[in-house]
């Protein structure tokens, strides 16, 4: 049975035991999960090789990282059906380590980064996701779609002309086949069909084998040969911490995206320390580390309809089998087939409603600005973490600006010797900074009452502002009485007033 979000919804238990048992009991669901994993495994091969090049390591390092990341996160992760593997974001962060110090130091950095991710997760970093507004999420999704599409362009430039009809045929299959049957995932049919055509007609087009050498043996335990000294820690810690933060941000954002698509809720804290454990395991098997792979996750969840950890586990296992045992066959897969699949993933990932002219007319300008900042920053840097960070920062600034302009001050002369100022609104650093200029220190009578019944004090900046107001009136021999506060606002004023030092 289909739903607006794709194939049937699977009950979700934070431990994910329910959904896996469901898949094992249902032949249809089992087939969907396994075939989805196979499609993802095929799509991971060229990307893992490409990310290895970015990190400056042998392709085997990226491929083994994708295998161990996927298998480990399927067991310890918090978000069912999410794919973790070698990624460009992590590769960019750790590339300088490989270049300057060698592979052993790079692997040590991956292990240390995993330890940092575990520690940060137990410190509650996943809870920060609640501060990511919807407009940033929409920007994240749309920029992801653009990055996935842009990543395919190199495979469409300066290539034999037969690549173009192959890509077009692949897109045709991806669009039409789901309307006829969903018995087999359209991406898998596309890959198999185009591979058969390429081999049968001996077409001279780029294939997976052209992307790099595939491994011929299983990954083995690897202990990095680095000095266990404070100097080594000093060198590696900044890179490891950066890797941990980038990996966590991209993984948690992807988990939230899959939550929205599947109408389920996942354990973000478990996902965070699960990513850390996966990176530790990956490091000890000589992998380059990684995090959630957004494009392959969308392929798994949105295109292939996977919903359980079984698909993630299958992706890791199939990837290992494909590159070690069936490397010669996998090498025949034309890149045109994978490009067609990824183009369809990018099209399916775009939040088309968010960019519809009617939506843009109805949406507040600040929300649209936040989405645009997120998209532009992400696409221009190629880093989802940077884009999300700038998007959140923009949203915070615009929110503070909007709230700051909602504060009002009304002056009333209640008697010959008393003047009352009624302040309305939420008072914090942005809204209270100009408050000091809204009082008539010279013209007011001897007694001034500041009525805060319709206001709240949220920070020390506001308390400092009222201290400054009292000091200005005191300098002219006048007294100020603040009334109307209660609860936390009153407690904050009493605790901080007169103790912040100096005039605002």
Short mmCIF file of C-alpha atoms in Angstrom, two decimals:
data_model
loop_
_atom_site.label_atom_id
_atom_site.label_comp_id
_atom_site.label_asym_id
_atom_site.label_seq_id
_atom_site.Cartn_x
_atom_site.Cartn_y
_atom_site.Cartn_z
CA UNK A 1 0.00 0.00 0.00
CA UNK A 2 1.33 3.41 -0.95
CA UNK A 3 1.07 6.62 1.04
CA UNK A 4 1.78 10.25 0.10
CA UNK A 5 5.34 9.66 1.31
CA UNK A 6 5.95 6.47 -0.64
CA UNK A 7 5.58 2.81 0.25
CA UNK A 8 3.84 1.54 3.37
CA UNK A 9 4.77 3.09 6.68
CA UNK A 10 6.56 0.86 9.17
CA UNK A 11 5.91 1.19 12.91
CA UNK A 12 8.91 2.84 14.51
CA UNK A 13 10.38 1.93 17.84
CA UNK A 14 13.33 4.13 18.95
CA UNK A 15 15.32 0.89 19.21
CA UNK A 16 14.21 -0.03 15.68
CA UNK A 17 13.60 -3.68 16.67
CA UNK A 18 9.95 -3.51 15.63
CA UNK A 19 10.68 -2.32 12.09
CA UNK A 20 13.37 -4.96 11.45
CA UNK A 21 11.10 -7.77 12.67
CA UNK A 22 8.37 -6.34 10.46
CA UNK A 23 10.67 -6.52 7.42
CA UNK A 24 11.72 -10.09 8.18
CA UNK A 25 8.09 -11.22 8.49
CA UNK A 26 6.92 -9.48 5.32
CA UNK A 27 8.30 -10.89 2.03
CA UNK A 28 7.32 -7.73 0.15
CA UNK A 29 9.02 -5.46 2.67
CA UNK A 30 12.09 -7.75 2.83
CA UNK A 31 12.47 -7.56 -0.94
CA UNK A 32 12.13 -3.77 -0.90
CA UNK A 33 14.77 -3.38 1.80
CA UNK A 34 17.29 -5.73 0.17
CA UNK A 35 16.89 -4.33 -3.35
CA UNK A 36 17.11 -0.78 -1.99
CA UNK A 37 20.37 -1.72 -0.29
CA UNK A 38 21.73 -3.15 -3.54
CA UNK A 39 20.93 0.05 -5.45
CA UNK A 40 22.56 2.19 -2.77
CA UNK A 41 25.66 -0.04 -2.77
CA UNK A 42 26.10 0.43 -6.52
CA UNK A 43 25.70 4.20 -6.19
CA UNK A 44 28.19 4.39 -3.31
CA UNK A 45 31.11 2.95 -5.30
CA UNK A 46 31.99 5.91 -7.56
CA UNK A 47 31.32 8.43 -4.80
CA UNK A 48 33.53 6.59 -2.28
CA UNK A 49 36.32 6.52 -4.85
CA UNK A 50 35.86 10.24 -5.60
CA UNK A 51 35.93 11.14 -1.88
CA UNK A 52 39.11 9.10 -1.47
CA UNK A 53 40.73 11.29 -4.11
CA UNK A 54 39.59 14.42 -2.21
CA UNK A 55 41.10 13.06 1.02
CA UNK A 56 44.32 12.13 -0.80
CA UNK A 57 44.15 8.41 -0.03
CA UNK A 58 43.87 5.14 -1.96
CA UNK A 59 40.32 4.34 -3.26
CA UNK A 60 40.26 1.28 -1.01
CA UNK A 61 40.28 3.59 2.04
CA UNK A 62 37.04 5.27 0.95
CA UNK A 63 35.37 2.03 -0.13
CA UNK A 64 36.19 0.22 3.13
CA UNK A 65 35.00 3.28 5.06
CA UNK A 66 31.63 3.08 3.31
CA UNK A 67 31.35 -0.64 4.08
CA UNK A 68 32.20 -0.37 7.77
CA UNK A 69 30.19 2.85 8.29
CA UNK A 70 27.03 1.36 6.77
CA UNK A 71 27.25 -1.96 8.62
CA UNK A 72 28.09 -0.39 11.98
CA UNK A 73 25.47 2.38 11.84
CA UNK A 74 22.83 -0.21 10.89
CA UNK A 75 23.44 -1.78 14.30
CA UNK A 76 24.10 1.18 16.58
CA UNK A 77 22.45 4.15 14.79
CA UNK A 78 19.24 5.90 15.77
CA UNK A 79 17.65 6.57 12.37
CA UNK A 80 16.40 3.50 10.46
CA UNK A 81 16.98 3.49 6.67
CA UNK A 82 19.57 6.28 6.81
CA UNK A 83 22.81 5.58 4.92
CA UNK A 84 26.20 6.48 6.37
CA UNK A 85 29.40 6.18 4.37
CA UNK A 86 32.44 8.13 3.23
CA UNK A 87 31.43 11.74 2.47
CA UNK A 88 32.86 14.82 0.81
CA UNK A 89 32.29 16.94 3.92
CA UNK A 90 34.49 14.72 6.09
CA UNK A 91 37.02 14.20 3.29
CA UNK A 92 37.52 17.97 2.95
CA UNK A 93 38.10 18.39 6.69
CA UNK A 94 40.69 15.61 7.07
CA UNK A 95 42.47 16.03 3.70
CA UNK A 96 45.15 18.34 5.15
CA UNK A 97 46.10 15.65 7.68
CA UNK A 98 46.75 13.10 4.95
CA UNK A 99 48.67 15.64 2.89
CA UNK A 100 50.93 16.85 5.70
CA UNK A 101 51.32 13.83 7.98
CA UNK A 102 50.31 10.70 6.05
CA UNK A 103 47.63 8.01 6.17
CA UNK A 104 48.42 6.80 9.70
CA UNK A 105 47.75 10.24 11.15
CA UNK A 106 44.58 10.50 9.05
CA UNK A 107 43.25 7.22 10.49
CA UNK A 108 44.15 8.39 14.01
CA UNK A 109 42.20 11.59 13.33
CA UNK A 110 39.15 9.57 12.26
CA UNK A 111 39.26 7.52 15.46
CA UNK A 112 39.68 10.63 17.61
CA UNK A 113 36.85 12.33 15.72
CA UNK A 114 34.61 9.36 16.50
CA UNK A 115 35.48 9.65 20.19
CA UNK A 116 34.61 13.35 20.10
CA UNK A 117 31.25 12.53 18.49
CA UNK A 118 30.41 10.07 21.26
CA UNK A 119 31.35 12.61 23.94
CA UNK A 120 29.44 15.46 22.27
CA UNK A 121 26.36 13.27 21.90
CA UNK A 122 26.32 12.35 25.59
CA UNK A 123 26.72 16.08 26.37
CA UNK A 124 23.43 16.71 24.52
CA UNK A 125 24.56 18.23 21.22
CA UNK A 126 21.63 16.53 19.44
CA UNK A 127 19.20 18.72 21.39
CA UNK A 128 20.50 21.73 19.46
CA UNK A 129 18.45 20.45 16.49
CA UNK A 130 15.39 22.05 18.05
CA UNK A 131 16.90 25.45 17.20
CA UNK A 132 17.00 24.71 13.46
CA UNK A 133 13.97 26.50 11.93
CA UNK A 134 11.85 25.08 9.15
CA UNK A 135 13.18 27.61 6.59
CA UNK A 136 16.72 26.31 7.19
CA UNK A 137 15.51 22.72 6.74
CA UNK A 138 13.86 23.70 3.44
CA UNK A 139 17.07 25.41 2.34
CA UNK A 140 19.04 22.34 3.39
CA UNK A 141 16.83 20.08 1.26
CA UNK A 142 16.93 22.33 -1.80
CA UNK A 143 20.68 22.92 -1.61
CA UNK A 144 21.19 19.18 -1.23
CA UNK A 145 19.24 18.61 -4.44
CA UNK A 146 21.40 21.19 -6.23
CA UNK A 147 24.65 19.68 -4.94
CA UNK A 148 23.58 16.18 -6.00
CA UNK A 149 22.78 17.47 -9.48
CA UNK A 150 25.97 19.55 -9.77
CA UNK A 151 28.02 16.51 -8.76
CA UNK A 152 26.80 14.76 -11.92
CA UNK A 153 27.95 17.50 -14.31
CA UNK A 154 31.59 16.29 -14.55
CA UNK A 155 30.22 12.97 -15.84
CA UNK A 156 28.34 14.82 -18.60
CA UNK A 157 31.14 17.07 -19.86
CA UNK A 158 33.76 16.03 -22.43
CA UNK A 159 32.34 12.51 -22.69
CA UNK A 160 31.43 10.33 -25.72
CA UNK A 161 28.14 11.37 -27.27
CA UNK A 162 26.55 7.98 -26.44
CA UNK A 163 26.53 8.98 -22.77
CA UNK A 164 23.68 11.42 -23.41
CA UNK A 165 21.16 8.98 -24.94
CA UNK A 166 22.04 6.48 -22.20
CA UNK A 167 21.30 9.05 -19.48
CA UNK A 168 18.08 10.04 -21.25
CA UNK A 169 17.02 6.38 -21.52
CA UNK A 170 17.81 5.89 -17.84
CA UNK A 171 15.68 8.87 -16.85
CA UNK A 172 12.84 7.54 -19.02
CA UNK A 173 12.93 4.19 -17.22
CA UNK A 174 13.06 5.90 -13.82
CA UNK A 175 9.98 7.98 -14.63
CA UNK A 176 7.83 5.39 -16.44
CA UNK A 177 8.57 2.11 -14.65
CA UNK A 178 7.05 3.10 -11.25
CA UNK A 179 3.80 3.89 -13.08
CA UNK A 180 3.70 0.34 -14.45
CA UNK A 181 5.02 -1.68 -11.50
CA UNK A 182 6.85 -1.22 -8.20
CA UNK A 183 7.79 -4.89 -7.91
CA UNK A 184 11.44 -4.01 -8.58
CA UNK A 185 13.08 -0.64 -7.77
CA UNK A 186 13.35 1.49 -10.90
CA UNK A 187 16.98 2.49 -10.11
CA UNK A 188 18.07 -1.17 -10.08
CA UNK A 189 16.32 -1.85 -13.39
CA UNK A 190 17.98 1.24 -14.88
CA UNK A 191 21.46 0.17 -13.77
CA UNK A 192 21.06 -3.41 -15.01
CA UNK A 193 19.41 -2.43 -18.30
CA UNK A 194 22.00 0.20 -19.24
CA UNK A 195 24.84 -2.11 -18.24
CA UNK A 196 23.49 -4.87 -20.49
CA UNK A 197 23.06 -2.43 -23.39
CA UNK A 198 26.57 -1.03 -22.92
CA UNK A 199 28.17 -4.48 -22.83
CA UNK A 200 26.04 -5.98 -25.60
CA UNK A 201 26.82 -3.19 -28.05
CA UNK A 202 30.40 -2.64 -26.81
CA UNK A 203 29.73 1.03 -26.22
CA UNK A 204 32.82 3.06 -25.42
CA UNK A 205 31.50 5.08 -22.47
CA UNK A 206 32.98 5.77 -18.99
CA UNK A 207 32.22 3.07 -16.44
CA UNK A 208 32.82 2.42 -12.74
CA UNK A 209 36.18 0.78 -13.45
CA UNK A 210 37.42 4.11 -14.85
CA UNK A 211 36.86 5.80 -11.47
CA UNK A 212 39.61 3.91 -9.63
CA UNK A 213 40.96 0.51 -8.61
CA UNK A 214 38.62 -1.70 -6.60
CA UNK A 215 39.95 -3.74 -3.64
CA UNK A 216 40.57 -7.46 -4.00
CA UNK A 217 40.57 -8.47 -0.32
CA UNK A 218 38.49 -7.93 2.82
CA UNK A 219 39.27 -5.00 5.13
CA UNK A 220 41.53 -5.98 8.03
CA UNK A 221 42.28 -4.55 11.45
CA UNK A 222 44.50 -1.47 11.20
CA UNK A 223 46.34 0.20 14.08
CA UNK A 224 47.67 3.63 13.06
CA UNK A 225 51.39 4.01 13.68
CA UNK A 226 51.47 7.40 15.42
CA UNK A 227 53.31 8.54 18.56
CA UNK A 228 50.99 8.50 21.57
CA UNK A 229 52.10 11.93 22.78
CA UNK A 230 50.53 15.25 23.68
CA UNK A 231 52.13 16.76 20.56
CA UNK A 232 50.25 14.27 18.35
CA UNK A 233 47.02 15.13 20.17
CA UNK A 234 47.69 18.84 19.71
CA UNK A 235 48.13 18.36 15.96
CA UNK A 236 45.19 16.07 15.35
CA UNK A 237 42.58 17.39 17.82
CA UNK A 238 41.49 20.46 15.78
CA UNK A 239 40.93 18.35 12.67
CA UNK A 240 39.19 15.62 14.68
CA UNK A 241 36.88 18.12 16.38
CA UNK A 242 36.03 19.77 13.05
CA UNK A 243 35.31 16.35 11.56
CA UNK A 244 33.11 15.46 14.54
CA UNK A 245 31.05 18.65 14.32
CA UNK A 246 30.62 18.53 10.53
CA UNK A 247 29.70 14.84 10.64
CA UNK A 248 27.21 15.30 13.47
CA UNK A 249 25.54 18.29 11.86
CA UNK A 250 25.13 16.61 8.48
CA UNK A 251 23.95 13.35 10.06
CA UNK A 252 21.44 14.96 12.43
CA UNK A 253 20.05 17.18 9.68
CA UNK A 254 19.66 14.15 7.43
CA UNK A 255 17.98 12.20 10.22
CA UNK A 256 15.49 15.02 10.72
CA UNK A 257 14.84 15.12 6.98
CA UNK A 258 14.09 11.37 6.92
CA UNK A 259 11.86 11.81 9.99
CA UNK A 260 9.78 14.32 8.01
CA UNK A 261 9.60 12.13 4.91
CA UNK A 262 8.56 8.98 6.79
CA UNK A 263 6.40 10.64 9.48
CA UNK A 264 8.42 8.89 12.19
CA UNK A 265 10.63 10.08 15.01
CA UNK A 266 14.19 8.91 15.58
CA UNK A 267 16.55 9.08 18.54
CA UNK A 268 18.98 11.87 17.62
CA UNK A 269 21.24 11.32 20.62
CA UNK A 270 21.62 7.65 19.72
CA UNK A 271 22.28 8.66 16.12
CA UNK A 272 25.02 11.00 17.30
CA UNK A 273 26.95 8.49 19.40
CA UNK A 274 26.20 5.83 16.80
CA UNK A 275 28.01 7.95 14.21
CA UNK A 276 30.91 8.22 16.64
CA UNK A 277 31.13 4.47 17.16
CA UNK A 278 30.89 3.91 13.40
CA UNK A 279 33.83 6.25 12.83
CA UNK A 280 35.88 4.54 15.54
CA UNK A 281 35.21 1.13 13.99
CA UNK A 282 35.92 2.51 10.52
CA UNK A 283 39.24 3.94 11.67
CA UNK A 284 40.37 0.64 13.14
CA UNK A 285 39.63 -1.00 9.77
CA UNK A 286 41.65 1.58 7.86
CA UNK A 287 38.72 3.67 6.61
CA UNK A 288 38.65 7.43 6.11
CA UNK A 289 35.55 8.01 8.24
CA UNK A 290 32.28 9.57 7.19
CA UNK A 291 28.75 10.48 8.19
CA UNK A 292 25.24 10.35 6.75
CA UNK A 293 25.26 10.39 2.94
CA UNK A 294 22.30 12.56 2.05
CA UNK A 295 21.98 11.68 -1.63
CA UNK A 296 22.11 7.92 -1.07
CA UNK A 297 19.77 8.26 1.90
CA UNK A 298 17.22 9.99 -0.32
CA UNK A 299 17.71 7.24 -2.91
CA UNK A 300 17.14 4.63 -0.22
CA UNK A 301 14.13 6.24 1.46
CA UNK A 302 12.39 8.37 -1.13
CA UNK A 303 13.13 6.57 -4.41
CA UNK A 304 13.48 2.92 -3.35
CA UNK A 305 11.03 3.07 -0.42
CA UNK A 306 13.24 1.56 2.28
CA UNK A 307 12.17 2.09 5.90
CA UNK A 308 14.31 -0.13 8.14
CA UNK A 309 17.90 -0.73 9.23
CA UNK A 310 17.93 -3.81 7.02
CA UNK A 311 18.42 -1.66 3.92
CA UNK A 312 21.41 0.08 5.52
CA UNK A 313 22.94 -3.22 6.55
CA UNK A 314 22.27 -4.65 3.09
CA UNK A 315 23.96 -1.63 1.48
CA UNK A 316 27.15 -2.26 3.48
CA UNK A 317 27.16 -6.01 2.87
CA UNK A 318 26.34 -5.70 -0.84
CA UNK A 319 29.01 -3.03 -1.24
CA UNK A 320 31.61 -5.36 0.27
CA UNK A 321 30.55 -8.24 -2.00
CA UNK A 322 30.42 -6.03 -5.08
CA UNK A 323 33.86 -4.47 -4.72
CA UNK A 324 35.70 -7.57 -3.47
CA UNK A 325 34.04 -10.55 -5.14
CA UNK A 326 32.33 -8.98 -8.14
CA UNK A 327 34.66 -6.09 -8.89
CA UNK A 328 35.11 -7.01 -12.54
CA UNK A 329 31.35 -7.09 -13.13
CA UNK A 330 30.67 -3.90 -11.17
CA UNK A 331 33.39 -2.18 -13.17
CA UNK A 332 31.24 -2.63 -16.29
CA UNK A 333 28.38 -0.49 -14.94
CA UNK A 334 28.27 2.68 -17.08
CA UNK A 335 28.50 5.93 -15.17
CA UNK A 336 25.56 7.11 -17.28
CA UNK A 337 23.28 4.75 -15.35
CA UNK A 338 24.39 6.11 -11.97
CA UNK A 339 24.17 9.69 -13.24
CA UNK A 340 20.57 9.11 -14.36
CA UNK A 341 19.67 7.70 -10.94
CA UNK A 342 21.29 10.60 -9.08
CA UNK A 343 19.60 13.18 -11.31
CA UNK A 344 16.26 11.60 -10.46
CA UNK A 345 17.23 11.69 -6.78
CA UNK A 346 17.96 15.41 -7.03
CA UNK A 347 14.61 16.07 -8.73
CA UNK A 348 12.74 14.07 -6.09
CA UNK A 349 14.60 15.82 -3.27
CA UNK A 350 13.67 19.41 -4.19
CA UNK A 351 10.86 20.87 -2.08
CA UNK A 352 8.99 22.17 -5.11
CA UNK A 353 6.23 23.68 -2.98
CA UNK A 354 8.75 25.97 -1.28
CA UNK A 355 9.83 27.57 -4.58
CA UNK A 356 6.36 27.87 -6.10
CA UNK A 357 5.55 31.55 -6.87
CA UNK A 358 2.35 31.38 -4.81
CA UNK A 359 4.25 30.06 -1.80
CA UNK A 360 6.91 32.74 -2.15
CA UNK A 361 4.21 35.44 -2.24
CA UNK A 362 2.57 34.14 0.93
CA UNK A 363 5.76 33.40 2.86
CA UNK A 364 7.18 36.17 5.10
CA UNK A 365 10.22 37.78 3.48
CA UNK A 366 12.46 36.83 6.41
CA UNK A 367 11.65 33.13 5.94
CA UNK A 368 12.51 33.32 2.25
CA UNK A 369 15.75 35.17 3.01
CA UNK A 370 16.81 32.44 5.46
CA UNK A 371 16.11 29.74 2.88
CA UNK A 372 18.06 31.61 0.19
CA UNK A 373 21.04 32.23 2.50
CA UNK A 374 21.14 28.52 3.37
CA UNK A 375 21.02 27.49 -0.29
CA UNK A 376 23.57 30.03 -1.52
CA UNK A 377 26.02 29.34 1.32
CA UNK A 378 25.76 25.59 0.88
CA UNK A 379 26.06 25.55 -2.89
CA UNK A 380 28.90 28.09 -3.01
CA UNK A 381 30.98 26.26 -0.37
CA UNK A 382 29.87 22.72 -1.20
CA UNK A 383 29.50 22.19 2.55
CA UNK A 384 26.08 21.50 4.04
CA UNK A 385 27.33 22.22 7.57
CA UNK A 386 28.44 25.75 6.64
CA UNK A 387 25.15 26.43 4.86
CA UNK A 388 23.06 25.26 7.79
CA UNK A 389 25.15 27.24 10.28
CA UNK A 390 24.80 30.46 8.29
CA UNK A 391 21.09 29.79 7.77
CA UNK A 392 20.51 29.37 11.51
CA UNK A 393 22.56 32.49 12.26
CA UNK A 394 20.53 34.50 9.71
CA UNK A 395 17.28 33.23 11.20
CA UNK A 396 18.41 34.24 14.71
CA UNK A 397 19.39 37.75 13.60
CA UNK A 398 16.15 38.31 11.69
CA UNK A 399 14.08 36.96 14.59
CA UNK A 400 15.89 39.22 17.07
CA UNK A 401 15.35 42.19 14.76
CA UNK A 402 11.66 41.43 14.38
CA UNK A 403 11.09 40.98 18.11
CA UNK A 404 13.12 44.10 18.93
CA UNK A 405 10.70 46.26 16.94
CA UNK A 406 7.71 44.92 18.89
CA UNK A 407 8.70 46.79 22.05
CA UNK A 408 6.77 50.02 22.84
CA UNK A 409 7.08 52.71 25.52
CA UNK A 410 4.11 54.94 26.51
CA UNK A 411 4.61 58.00 28.75
CA UNK A 412 1.82 59.27 30.99
CA UNK A 413 1.97 62.24 33.40
CA UNK A 414 -0.08 60.94 36.36
CA UNK A 415 0.42 64.00 38.65
CA UNK A 416 2.53 67.11 39.02
CA UNK A 417 5.38 65.15 40.63
CA UNK A 418 4.95 61.67 39.08
CA UNK A 419 5.39 60.33 35.54
CA UNK A 420 4.66 56.73 34.46
CA UNK A 421 6.31 54.89 31.58
CA UNK A 422 4.48 51.74 30.48
CA UNK A 423 6.83 49.36 28.64
CA UNK A 424 5.33 46.57 26.52
CA UNK A 425 7.17 43.67 24.87
CA UNK A 426 9.94 41.13 25.33
CA UNK A 427 13.09 42.79 26.62
CA UNK A 428 16.46 41.31 25.67
CA UNK A 429 19.72 42.61 24.22
CA UNK A 430 18.25 43.56 20.84
CA UNK A 431 15.08 45.25 22.07
CA UNK A 432 16.43 46.93 25.22
CA UNK A 433 19.57 48.61 23.85
CA UNK A 434 17.62 51.65 22.57
CA UNK A 435 15.33 51.75 25.61
CA UNK A 436 17.67 54.13 27.44
CA UNK A 437 16.98 56.86 24.87
CA UNK A 438 13.18 56.78 25.24
CA UNK A 439 13.00 58.57 28.60
CA UNK A 440 12.86 62.36 29.17
CA UNK A 441 15.46 62.70 31.90
CA UNK A 442 15.35 66.52 31.92
CA UNK A 443 11.64 67.17 31.52
CA UNK A 444 10.24 64.44 33.81
CA UNK A 445 9.10 65.26 37.36
CA UNK A 446 10.91 64.06 40.50
CA UNK A 447 9.22 60.64 40.68
CA UNK A 448 9.31 58.27 37.71
CA UNK A 449 7.46 54.94 37.63
CA UNK A 450 8.44 52.30 35.05
CA UNK A 451 5.53 49.87 34.66
CA UNK A 452 6.70 46.47 33.30
CA UNK A 453 3.41 44.61 33.77
CA UNK A 454 3.23 43.93 30.03
CA UNK A 455 6.95 43.17 29.65
CA UNK A 456 9.46 40.44 30.47
CA UNK A 457 13.18 40.73 31.23
CA UNK A 458 15.21 37.99 29.55
CA UNK A 459 18.88 38.86 29.98
CA UNK A 460 21.58 40.84 31.76
CA UNK A 461 21.69 43.44 28.96
CA UNK A 462 18.17 44.54 29.86
CA UNK A 463 19.00 44.75 33.57
CA UNK A 464 22.06 46.85 32.70
CA UNK A 465 19.81 49.14 30.64
CA UNK A 466 17.48 49.77 33.60
CA UNK A 467 20.51 50.38 35.83
CA UNK A 468 21.64 53.01 33.34
CA UNK A 469 18.18 54.61 33.29
CA UNK A 470 18.13 54.81 37.09
CA UNK A 471 21.64 56.29 37.14
CA UNK A 472 20.68 59.00 34.61
CA UNK A 473 17.65 60.01 36.67
CA UNK A 474 19.68 59.87 39.91
CA UNK A 475 22.23 62.26 38.42
CA UNK A 476 19.41 64.81 38.12
CA UNK A 477 18.09 64.20 41.64
CA UNK A 478 15.11 62.10 40.56
CA UNK A 479 13.97 58.64 41.70
CA UNK A 480 12.85 55.68 39.58
CA UNK A 481 10.52 52.91 40.76
CA UNK A 482 10.14 49.74 38.69
CA UNK A 483 6.81 47.94 39.15
CA UNK A 484 4.79 45.15 37.53
CA UNK A 485 7.40 42.40 37.38
CA UNK A 486 6.97 38.92 38.78
CA UNK A 487 8.37 35.41 38.42
CA UNK A 488 11.67 34.90 36.64
CA UNK A 489 11.81 38.51 35.37
CA UNK A 490 11.61 39.91 38.90
CA UNK A 491 14.14 37.40 40.20
CA UNK A 492 16.53 38.28 37.37
CA UNK A 493 16.24 42.01 38.08
CA UNK A 494 16.79 41.58 41.83
CA UNK A 495 19.76 39.25 41.36
CA UNK A 496 21.63 41.34 38.75
CA UNK A 497 20.63 44.97 39.33
CA UNK A 498 23.55 47.07 40.57
CA UNK A 499 26.01 44.21 40.12
CA UNK A 500 26.83 44.55 36.41
CA UNK A 501 29.22 47.49 36.76
CA UNK A 502 29.22 50.81 34.98
CA UNK A 503 26.64 52.72 33.03
CA UNK A 504 25.13 51.18 29.90
#
